[in-house]
């Protein structure tokens, strides 16, 4: 099992689906951001799984994964800052009350 | 010296730019830049014309050109920004820049008290630039640009006093009627391009013989269409009399001496084109001579001094067209030049008269002005004698050459009508003189008192123009048909005349030419005497005196058989009413029908689409909740649908 | 005495055992992240799932990425998220309504995504060997600082920009009175 690429990819897919669900279903903005983190990690897992089983990709996968982690960190920083900024304006962390786009 | 050529149009352009931008600030001095720009342009033009006519200064018999830059270097289409000067252009340069300069000087006095003086001079300079570009251009597209620009200037200047409704309407009329002709000219240029792949005039003329004959006819007819519009020939003549709503210097410059000659110039310039299509030449002659007699007949009865001159201009332009049509090319240009000078003189003189009687244009309210404005009187008398064709003034030689050319080239009917028109011209000109200057004063008493001679800036141009009106014929037209002008223009028209197969017999004073000349002169003399007897004369120096007899005029105009003619003439043969019926009444009905169609069918469709879209939008708006997650769900569902679809396709 | 590859008596390989345990921990805690009503617990569950993922990275033979995962995610991002939660929690926030009204459709969509991915993965023949490959840290270092040096630098710029941007966005608006004073 641990020597099969398929099992890692399916695991990644399940993680991604859970993240999607969280992003679509949660009301809290921070919950949505956490779901995004889950999805990013699912993708990263895919990259590393391919790296571990396909010889030519091996080192490159590690580098890409590191870069993805760095970018995800940046994304989390900005995302949380935005959430805090909006929270300060709207006095609520609940996304369904952010509907300015409607107007 | 060809590098000087671009300066000729560029100086007025610079004058236009400066006057147009800064004129308002210059106030009373706003004419200075404009006038000096034109004077400088005149000096350069004289130098260039001298070179082109004497084949020195870098010009040869065929002329010389200068290419400034590639104007439109598109793939498959090419036009240069280039100028070309040959003897024909040089003749036009002399007329345009000389009269243009004198009119500018005259306008200093004429427009002195007008608030829009700076605007007037800016427009005049723009006109000079456009007109010079038109005659200097070496390709048809540049000619067309100049052609449209002079039309624009004409529009701006006719409507110069635009708060006056009639002026605005006249400007619009001139613009629209010209558009009809310009359309034809534009199509002609396109036809030339499709047939020859070049718009450079010299190249077109060199290759024109190779074009299929039906295309030759089409191109010639289309160019003729443009020429008719600009030169106000029948049936596009209706705009010119109305154009007299503009200030008088404009009438003199644009609507007598220069712009309206553009059509004559264009046909003369395109003589290699028209030389190949004798059929079209006959049409040119017919249109010209018909316009000549029709306009002359209308001039008989008009009472507005400027309108008489306007119809006279139409008539003389008709002469030129007839001359072109019968193949007497040089005679047409000769008449163009002499007419430019004496008609410019007459218009400026009429402006001086109007100035003197405080804006009155109706000749019935003039009379007896000879003693009050002597300089204007003498110069206008010279102009009238010149246009009437009394030897040895300018008009005699040029008119005689046209009639002689028509007779000797076998166009007897053109000669016959032209002969009659010569008499009519003399009659209506002396009718004008009699009603304006001789007899008892009929000026309104309250306008009577301040009647005064115009300032020197206005009278000096009159004197300067009177000189060529007297001597131009002797100078460049004598001896007939081998004078200076003929030597100048020989290289331009030689090939066409040779190709037409007409070998003109030498001028023989003791032969047919002399008979024709004496016959015409005799008719002119009779006509003048008739005018004197009806409308009076008072020239003590020559021992001539006759009182006007208005009762006799009235009786003649009411006599059986003449009354209808009189009515027709005074109603301008109902051309304006015909146009009104054709284009305003019937055209209006057509437009109303089109409007209805547009309203119900086209707008209905468009509005229907709009209504459907709005309705759909109102309903679809519900989907736009403004919540990110609803949108994201849509994205996710769409993604799933695409993935599933992809898998299904891949499995199969 | 070296530990044998597989569990004595049962014959299951240690690797497989570890994988199953870590995968179960990962999915379980991830599910908790998206389902728990208390957002603080969600944050803690996220930390747990990220830690499990670090274990899986190590199992995949990539200790450097596993270490980075622990440092960056657990050490930094999780803490950041927990702080954000504390800043944004208000007493009057309705705790019970943690889910959108579209949660059921979202669940269906998520299941569909899981199924589609699984089918795709299982139906595809990957050009992969049957053995995991070990990635040495030195190799990653050499590659990162030779071929990938430009992306590396770009990422460092991005991080700087993110920090500046984050500070700018989240900073408390200075009131007009303070501006007057300055």
PDB file of N, CA, C and O in Angstrom, chain A residues 19-62:
ATOM      1  N   UNK A  19     -11.380  19.661   1.525  1.00  0.00           N
ATOM      2  CA  UNK A  19     -11.103  21.100   1.502  1.00  0.00           C
ATOM      3  C   UNK A  19     -12.164  21.848   0.719  1.00  0.00           C
ATOM      4  O   UNK A  19     -12.647  22.911   1.132  1.00  0.00           O
ATOM      5  N   UNK A  20     -12.551  21.289  -0.440  1.00  0.00           N
ATOM      6  CA  UNK A  20     -13.584  21.932  -1.259  1.00  0.00           C
ATOM      7  C   UNK A  20     -14.878  22.089  -0.475  1.00  0.00           C
ATOM      8  O   UNK A  20     -15.506  23.149  -0.462  1.00  0.00           O
ATOM      9  N   UNK A  21     -15.240  20.997   0.186  1.00  0.00           N
ATOM     10  CA  UNK A  21     -16.472  21.037   0.966  1.00  0.00           C
ATOM     11  C   UNK A  21     -16.402  22.150   1.999  1.00  0.00           C
ATOM     12  O   UNK A  21     -17.320  22.958   2.136  1.00  0.00           O
ATOM     13  N   UNK A  22     -15.286  22.194   2.700  1.00  0.00           N
ATOM     14  CA  UNK A  22     -15.141  23.219   3.731  1.00  0.00           C
ATOM     15  C   UNK A  22     -15.247  24.614   3.150  1.00  0.00           C
ATOM     16  O   UNK A  22     -15.930  25.496   3.668  1.00  0.00           O
ATOM     17  N   UNK A  23     -14.618  24.809   2.000  1.00  0.00           N
ATOM     18  CA  UNK A  23     -14.631  26.137   1.393  1.00  0.00           C
ATOM     19  C   UNK A  23     -16.040  26.538   0.992  1.00  0.00           C
ATOM     20  O   UNK A  23     -16.438  27.686   1.127  1.00  0.00           O
ATOM     21  N   UNK A  24     -16.797  25.537   0.475  1.00  0.00           N
ATOM     22  CA  UNK A  24     -18.135  25.875  -0.023  1.00  0.00           C
ATOM     23  C   UNK A  24     -19.160  25.983   1.091  1.00  0.00           C
ATOM     24  O   UNK A  24     -20.154  26.691   0.970  1.00  0.00           O
ATOM     25  N   UNK A  25     -18.926  25.237   2.163  1.00  0.00           N
ATOM     26  CA  UNK A  25     -20.008  25.091   3.136  1.00  0.00           C
ATOM     27  C   UNK A  25     -19.844  25.956   4.374  1.00  0.00           C
ATOM     28  O   UNK A  25     -20.836  26.319   5.004  1.00  0.00           O
ATOM     29  N   UNK A  26     -18.648  26.306   4.762  1.00  0.00           N
ATOM     30  CA  UNK A  26     -18.476  27.014   6.023  1.00  0.00           C
ATOM     31  C   UNK A  26     -18.878  28.469   5.909  1.00  0.00           C
ATOM     32  O   UNK A  26     -18.685  29.098   4.866  1.00  0.00           O
ATOM     33  N   UNK A  27     -19.381  29.016   6.992  1.00  0.00           N
ATOM     34  CA  UNK A  27     -19.775  30.417   6.977  1.00  0.00           C
ATOM     35  C   UNK A  27     -18.655  31.331   7.423  1.00  0.00           C
ATOM     36  O   UNK A  27     -18.649  32.500   7.097  1.00  0.00           O
ATOM     37  N   UNK A  28     -17.759  30.780   8.199  1.00  0.00           N
ATOM     38  CA  UNK A  28     -16.731  31.623   8.785  1.00  0.00           C
ATOM     39  C   UNK A  28     -15.578  31.812   7.811  1.00  0.00           C
ATOM     40  O   UNK A  28     -15.066  30.863   7.218  1.00  0.00           O
ATOM     41  N   UNK A  29     -15.138  33.050   7.643  1.00  0.00           N
ATOM     42  CA  UNK A  29     -14.077  33.346   6.679  1.00  0.00           C
ATOM     43  C   UNK A  29     -12.804  32.611   7.008  1.00  0.00           C
ATOM     44  O   UNK A  29     -12.101  32.109   6.132  1.00  0.00           O
ATOM     45  N   UNK A  30     -12.494  32.495   8.309  1.00  0.00           N
ATOM     46  CA  UNK A  30     -11.257  31.811   8.686  1.00  0.00           C
ATOM     47  C   UNK A  30     -11.349  30.328   8.406  1.00  0.00           C
ATOM     48  O   UNK A  30     -10.390  29.699   7.951  1.00  0.00           O
ATOM     49  N   UNK A  31     -12.535  29.780   8.568  1.00  0.00           N
ATOM     50  CA  UNK A  31     -12.725  28.376   8.194  1.00  0.00           C
ATOM     51  C   UNK A  31     -12.471  28.177   6.723  1.00  0.00           C
ATOM     52  O   UNK A  31     -11.860  27.184   6.289  1.00  0.00           O
ATOM     53  N   UNK A  32     -12.927  29.116   5.942  1.00  0.00           N
ATOM     54  CA  UNK A  32     -12.683  28.993   4.499  1.00  0.00           C
ATOM     55  C   UNK A  32     -11.193  29.035   4.200  1.00  0.00           C
ATOM     56  O   UNK A  32     -10.682  28.281   3.365  1.00  0.00           O
ATOM     57  N   UNK A  33     -10.492  29.925   4.861  1.00  0.00           N
ATOM     58  CA  UNK A  33      -9.052  29.979   4.630  1.00  0.00           C
ATOM     59  C   UNK A  33      -8.382  28.678   5.025  1.00  0.00           C
ATOM     60  O   UNK A  33      -7.484  28.186   4.326  1.00  0.00           O
ATOM     61  N   UNK A  34      -8.831  28.090   6.135  1.00  0.00           N
ATOM     62  CA  UNK A  34      -8.249  26.806   6.563  1.00  0.00           C
ATOM     63  C   UNK A  34      -8.523  25.740   5.513  1.00  0.00           C
ATOM     64  O   UNK A  34      -7.655  24.912   5.191  1.00  0.00           O
ATOM     65  N   UNK A  35      -9.739  25.786   4.915  1.00  0.00           N
ATOM     66  CA  UNK A  35     -10.060  24.814   3.866  1.00  0.00           C
ATOM     67  C   UNK A  35      -9.135  24.998   2.672  1.00  0.00           C
ATOM     68  O   UNK A  35      -8.686  24.023   2.048  1.00  0.00           O
ATOM     69  N   UNK A  36      -8.834  26.255   2.384  1.00  0.00           N
ATOM     70  CA  UNK A  36      -7.911  26.500   1.269  1.00  0.00           C
ATOM     71  C   UNK A  36      -6.553  25.896   1.577  1.00  0.00           C
ATOM     72  O   UNK A  36      -5.906  25.285   0.722  1.00  0.00           O
ATOM     73  N   UNK A  37      -6.121  26.036   2.833  1.00  0.00           N
ATOM     74  CA  UNK A  37      -4.850  25.425   3.212  1.00  0.00           C
ATOM     75  C   UNK A  37      -4.889  23.925   2.974  1.00  0.00           C
ATOM     76  O   UNK A  37      -3.925  23.332   2.480  1.00  0.00           O
ATOM     77  N   UNK A  38      -5.999  23.291   3.321  1.00  0.00           N
ATOM     78  CA  UNK A  38      -6.117  21.845   3.094  1.00  0.00           C
ATOM     79  C   UNK A  38      -5.954  21.524   1.618  1.00  0.00           C
ATOM     80  O   UNK A  38      -5.262  20.583   1.229  1.00  0.00           O
ATOM     81  N   UNK A  39      -6.592  22.330   0.771  1.00  0.00           N
ATOM     82  CA  UNK A  39      -6.516  22.044  -0.666  1.00  0.00           C
ATOM     83  C   UNK A  39      -5.094  22.229  -1.184  1.00  0.00           C
ATOM     84  O   UNK A  39      -4.585  21.420  -1.973  1.00  0.00           O
ATOM     85  N   UNK A  40      -4.436  23.293  -0.709  1.00  0.00           N
ATOM     86  CA  UNK A  40      -3.056  23.499  -1.152  1.00  0.00           C
ATOM     87  C   UNK A  40      -2.192  22.326  -0.751  1.00  0.00           C
ATOM     88  O   UNK A  40      -1.378  21.808  -1.525  1.00  0.00           O
ATOM     89  N   UNK A  41      -2.409  21.845   0.471  1.00  0.00           N
ATOM     90  CA  UNK A  41      -1.617  20.707   0.931  1.00  0.00           C
ATOM     91  C   UNK A  41      -1.912  19.457   0.137  1.00  0.00           C
ATOM     92  O   UNK A  41      -1.025  18.648  -0.121  1.00  0.00           O
ATOM     93  N   UNK A  42      -3.176  19.303  -0.291  1.00  0.00           N
ATOM     94  CA  UNK A  42      -3.510  18.143  -1.121  1.00  0.00           C
ATOM     95  C   UNK A  42      -2.702  18.192  -2.411  1.00  0.00           C
ATOM     96  O   UNK A  42      -2.125  17.183  -2.852  1.00  0.00           O
ATOM     97  N   UNK A  43      -2.631  19.358  -3.006  1.00  0.00           N
ATOM     98  CA  UNK A  43      -1.871  19.490  -4.249  1.00  0.00           C
ATOM     99  C   UNK A  43      -0.401  19.199  -4.004  1.00  0.00           C
ATOM    100  O   UNK A  43       0.263  18.501  -4.776  1.00  0.00           O
ATOM    101  N   UNK A  44       0.101  19.736  -2.896  1.00  0.00           N
ATOM    102  CA  UNK A  44       1.501  19.498  -2.570  1.00  0.00           C
ATOM    103  C   UNK A  44       1.787  18.012  -2.395  1.00  0.00           C
ATOM    104  O   UNK A  44       2.820  17.509  -2.838  1.00  0.00           O
ATOM    105  N   UNK A  45       0.849  17.339  -1.780  1.00  0.00           N
ATOM    106  CA  UNK A  45       1.010  15.887  -1.588  1.00  0.00           C
ATOM    107  C   UNK A  45       1.099  15.207  -2.947  1.00  0.00           C
ATOM    108  O   UNK A  45       1.943  14.324  -3.154  1.00  0.00           O
ATOM    109  N   UNK A  46       0.271  15.632  -3.890  1.00  0.00           N
ATOM    110  CA  UNK A  46       0.330  15.047  -5.225  1.00  0.00           C
ATOM    111  C   UNK A  46       1.709  15.236  -5.840  1.00  0.00           C
ATOM    112  O   UNK A  46       2.314  14.297  -6.385  1.00  0.00           O
ATOM    113  N   UNK A  47       2.205  16.442  -5.721  1.00  0.00           N
ATOM    114  CA  UNK A  47       3.521  16.735  -6.310  1.00  0.00           C
ATOM    115  C   UNK A  47       4.577  15.822  -5.715  1.00  0.00           C
ATOM    116  O   UNK A  47       5.375  15.201  -6.441  1.00  0.00           O
ATOM    117  N   UNK A  48       4.583  15.709  -4.393  1.00  0.00           N
ATOM    118  CA  UNK A  48       5.610  14.890  -3.745  1.00  0.00           C
ATOM    119  C   UNK A  48       5.434  13.413  -4.072  1.00  0.00           C
ATOM    120  O   UNK A  48       6.414  12.685  -4.227  1.00  0.00           O
ATOM    121  N   UNK A  49       4.177  12.966  -4.194  1.00  0.00           N
ATOM    122  CA  UNK A  49       3.948  11.560  -4.520  1.00  0.00           C
ATOM    123  C   UNK A  49       4.527  11.248  -5.887  1.00  0.00           C
ATOM    124  O   UNK A  49       5.241  10.236  -6.062  1.00  0.00           O
ATOM    125  N   UNK A  50       4.279  12.120  -6.845  1.00  0.00           N
ATOM    126  CA  UNK A  50       4.873  11.883  -8.166  1.00  0.00           C
ATOM    127  C   UNK A  50       6.381  11.893  -8.064  1.00  0.00           C
ATOM    128  O   UNK A  50       7.068  11.087  -8.690  1.00  0.00           O
ATOM    129  N   UNK A  51       6.924  12.842  -7.278  1.00  0.00           N
ATOM    130  CA  UNK A  51       8.369  12.905  -7.135  1.00  0.00           C
ATOM    131  C   UNK A  51       8.938  11.623  -6.556  1.00  0.00           C
ATOM    132  O   UNK A  51      10.020  11.173  -6.956  1.00  0.00           O
ATOM    133  N   UNK A  52       8.218  11.019  -5.658  1.00  0.00           N
ATOM    134  CA  UNK A  52       8.754   9.840  -4.993  1.00  0.00           C
ATOM    135  C   UNK A  52       8.689   8.603  -5.871  1.00  0.00           C
ATOM    136  O   UNK A  52       9.434   7.644  -5.653  1.00  0.00           O
ATOM    137  N   UNK A  53       7.809   8.585  -6.843  1.00  0.00           N
ATOM    138  CA  UNK A  53       7.669   7.368  -7.640  1.00  0.00           C
ATOM    139  C   UNK A  53       8.170   7.515  -9.077  1.00  0.00           C
ATOM    140  O   UNK A  53       8.365   6.518  -9.755  1.00  0.00           O
ATOM    141  N   UNK A  54       8.335   8.741  -9.564  1.00  0.00           N
ATOM    142  CA  UNK A  54       8.829   8.924 -10.938  1.00  0.00           C
ATOM    143  C   UNK A  54      10.243   9.489 -10.834  1.00  0.00           C
ATOM    144  O   UNK A  54      10.453  10.611 -10.381  1.00  0.00           O
ATOM    145  N   UNK A  55      11.227   8.704 -11.270  1.00  0.00           N
ATOM    146  CA  UNK A  55      12.625   9.045 -11.034  1.00  0.00           C
ATOM    147  C   UNK A  55      13.025  10.421 -11.562  1.00  0.00           C
ATOM    148  O   UNK A  55      13.678  11.191 -10.849  1.00  0.00           O
ATOM    149  N   UNK A  56      12.687  10.782 -12.798  1.00  0.00           N
ATOM    150  CA  UNK A  56      13.171  12.080 -13.322  1.00  0.00           C
ATOM    151  C   UNK A  56      12.621  13.278 -12.563  1.00  0.00           C
ATOM    152  O   UNK A  56      13.200  14.359 -12.626  1.00  0.00           O
ATOM    153  N   UNK A  57      11.477  13.103 -11.862  1.00  0.00           N
ATOM    154  CA  UNK A  57      10.868  14.241 -11.186  1.00  0.00           C
ATOM    155  C   UNK A  57      11.367  14.408  -9.766  1.00  0.00           C
ATOM    156  O   UNK A  57      11.025  15.376  -9.096  1.00  0.00           O
ATOM    157  N   UNK A  58      12.153  13.478  -9.282  1.00  0.00           N
ATOM    158  CA  UNK A  58      12.388  13.316  -7.865  1.00  0.00           C
ATOM    159  C   UNK A  58      12.800  14.603  -7.166  1.00  0.00           C
ATOM    160  O   UNK A  58      12.056  15.145  -6.342  1.00  0.00           O
ATOM    161  N   UNK A  59      13.948  15.180  -7.574  1.00  0.00           N
ATOM    162  CA  UNK A  59      14.442  16.353  -6.856  1.00  0.00           C
ATOM    163  C   UNK A  59      13.588  17.585  -7.158  1.00  0.00           C
ATOM    164  O   UNK A  59      13.315  18.413  -6.298  1.00  0.00           O
ATOM    165  N   UNK A  60      13.168  17.658  -8.420  1.00  0.00           N
ATOM    166  CA  UNK A  60      12.355  18.813  -8.813  1.00  0.00           C
ATOM    167  C   UNK A  60      11.097  18.909  -7.973  1.00  0.00           C
ATOM    168  O   UNK A  60      10.677  19.995  -7.578  1.00  0.00           O
ATOM    169  N   UNK A  61      10.467  17.740  -7.709  1.00  0.00           N
ATOM    170  CA  UNK A  61       9.236  17.740  -6.918  1.00  0.00           C
ATOM    171  C   UNK A  61       9.482  18.351  -5.555  1.00  0.00           C
ATOM    172  O   UNK A  61       8.680  19.143  -5.062  1.00  0.00           O
ATOM    173  N   UNK A  62      10.609  18.011  -4.958  1.00  0.00           N
ATOM    174  CA  UNK A  62      10.910  18.558  -3.629  1.00  0.00           C
ATOM    175  C   UNK A  62      11.040  20.067  -3.695  1.00  0.00           C
ATOM    176  O   UNK A  62      10.479  20.799  -2.860  1.00  0.00           O
TER     177      UNK A  62
END
